XYZ file of C-alpha atoms in Angstrom:
130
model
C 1.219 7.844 17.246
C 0.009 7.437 13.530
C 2.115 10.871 12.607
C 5.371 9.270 14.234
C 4.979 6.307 12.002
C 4.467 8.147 8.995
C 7.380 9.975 10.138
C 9.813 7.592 10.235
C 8.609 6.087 7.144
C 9.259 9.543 5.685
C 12.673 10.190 7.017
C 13.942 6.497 5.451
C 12.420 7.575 2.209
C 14.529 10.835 2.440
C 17.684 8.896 3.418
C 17.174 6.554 0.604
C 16.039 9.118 -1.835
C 18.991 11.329 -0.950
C 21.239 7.948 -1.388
C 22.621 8.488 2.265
C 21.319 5.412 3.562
C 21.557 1.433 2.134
C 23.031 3.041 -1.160
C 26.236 4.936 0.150
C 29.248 3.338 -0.141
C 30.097 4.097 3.378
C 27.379 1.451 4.173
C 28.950 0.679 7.993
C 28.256 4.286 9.187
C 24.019 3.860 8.364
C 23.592 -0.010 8.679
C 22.681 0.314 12.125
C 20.905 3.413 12.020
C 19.004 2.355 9.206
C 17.865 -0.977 10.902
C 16.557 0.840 14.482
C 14.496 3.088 12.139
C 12.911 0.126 9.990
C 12.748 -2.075 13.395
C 10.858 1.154 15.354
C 8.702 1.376 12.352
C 7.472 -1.646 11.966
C 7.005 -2.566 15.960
C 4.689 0.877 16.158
C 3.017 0.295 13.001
C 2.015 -2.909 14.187
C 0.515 -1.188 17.295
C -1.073 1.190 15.438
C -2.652 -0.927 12.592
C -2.588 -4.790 14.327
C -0.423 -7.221 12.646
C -3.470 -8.506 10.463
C -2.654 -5.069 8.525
C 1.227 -5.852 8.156
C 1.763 -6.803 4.389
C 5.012 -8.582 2.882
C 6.195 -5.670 1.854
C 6.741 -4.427 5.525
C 7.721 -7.530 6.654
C 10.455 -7.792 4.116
C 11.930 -4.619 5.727
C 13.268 -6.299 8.390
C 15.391 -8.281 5.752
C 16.913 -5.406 4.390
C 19.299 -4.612 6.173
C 20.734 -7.971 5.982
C 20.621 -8.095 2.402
C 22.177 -4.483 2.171
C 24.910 -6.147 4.553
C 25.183 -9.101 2.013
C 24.817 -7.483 -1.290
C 25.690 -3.850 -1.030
C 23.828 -0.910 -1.738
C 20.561 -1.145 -2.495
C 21.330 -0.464 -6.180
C 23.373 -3.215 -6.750
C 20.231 -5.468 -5.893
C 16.936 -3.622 -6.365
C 14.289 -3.735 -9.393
C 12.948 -0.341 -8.778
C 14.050 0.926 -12.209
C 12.602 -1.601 -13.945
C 8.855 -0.865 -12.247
C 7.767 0.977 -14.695
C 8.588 -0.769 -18.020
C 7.040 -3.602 -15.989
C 3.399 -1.431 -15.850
C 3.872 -1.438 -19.769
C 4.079 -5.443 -20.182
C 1.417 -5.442 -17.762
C -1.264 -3.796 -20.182
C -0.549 -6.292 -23.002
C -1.194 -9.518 -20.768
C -4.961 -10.021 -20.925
C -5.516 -13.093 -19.315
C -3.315 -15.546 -17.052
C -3.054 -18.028 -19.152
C 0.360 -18.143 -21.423
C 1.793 -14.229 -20.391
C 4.633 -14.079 -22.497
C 3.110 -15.563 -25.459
C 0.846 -12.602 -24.933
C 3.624 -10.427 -24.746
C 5.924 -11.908 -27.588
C 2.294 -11.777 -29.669
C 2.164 -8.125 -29.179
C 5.308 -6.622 -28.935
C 5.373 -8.547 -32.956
C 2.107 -6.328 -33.878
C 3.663 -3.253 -32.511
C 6.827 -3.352 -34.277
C 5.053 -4.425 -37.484
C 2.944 -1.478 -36.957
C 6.140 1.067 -36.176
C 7.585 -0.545 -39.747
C 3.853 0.082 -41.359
C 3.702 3.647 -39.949
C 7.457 4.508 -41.055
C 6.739 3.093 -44.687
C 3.453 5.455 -44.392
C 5.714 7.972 -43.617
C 8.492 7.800 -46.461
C 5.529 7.000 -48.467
C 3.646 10.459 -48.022
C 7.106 12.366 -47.935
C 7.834 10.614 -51.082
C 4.314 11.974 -52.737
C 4.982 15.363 -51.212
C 7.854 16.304 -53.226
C 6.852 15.343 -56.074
């Protein structure tokens, strides 16, 4: 039972990742589909894990489809492609308190160090000529 959750799991990540399914513009023709997939996913994860294992994240699946049907493709509305710039803001927040005065602090010192390193630069170029 745990390898026929993982494989529907893995068969919506193919559809998405191949842009078949909740991103086509043909949305009508995989609605549906899509929704039986997410709905038979979560009903036998939850009887293979209990629902005290069921996390937001697969909750919110059920509201996908719904959304898809509300916004469009799952382009028009997701922040995947800004995950990863988001990892980089993460490492200059230290503490809780005050985050983007933490990150307005820092991104400052980086771009005075970028000008510092650039002067360095036509600096030592300079001297090498000469």
């Amino acid at each position: 039972m745990h390898l026929i959750c993982l494989g529907i799991m893995r068969k919506l990540i193919y559809l998405w990742l191949d842009g078949e399914i909740l991103s086509s513009k043909d949305l009508n023709e995989y609605v549906t589909y899509a929704q039986d997939l997410i709905l038979f996913f979560i009903k036998t994860f939850m009887k293979l894990y209990g629902i005290h294992n069921m996390s937001h994240n697969i909750h919110n699946l059920i509201h996908l489809v719904d959304d898809v049907k509300k916004f469009g493709p799952l382009d028009n509305f997701s922040a995947f492609k800004f995950e990863n710039y988001m990892q980089i803001l993460k490492k200059y927040i230290r503490k809780a308190d005050r985050p983007l005065q933490q990150l307005y602090g820092d991104i400052l010192k980086k771009k005075e160090l970028t000008q510092i390193h650039q002067l360095f630069y036509h600096i030592l170029f300079w001297y090498i000529q000469i």
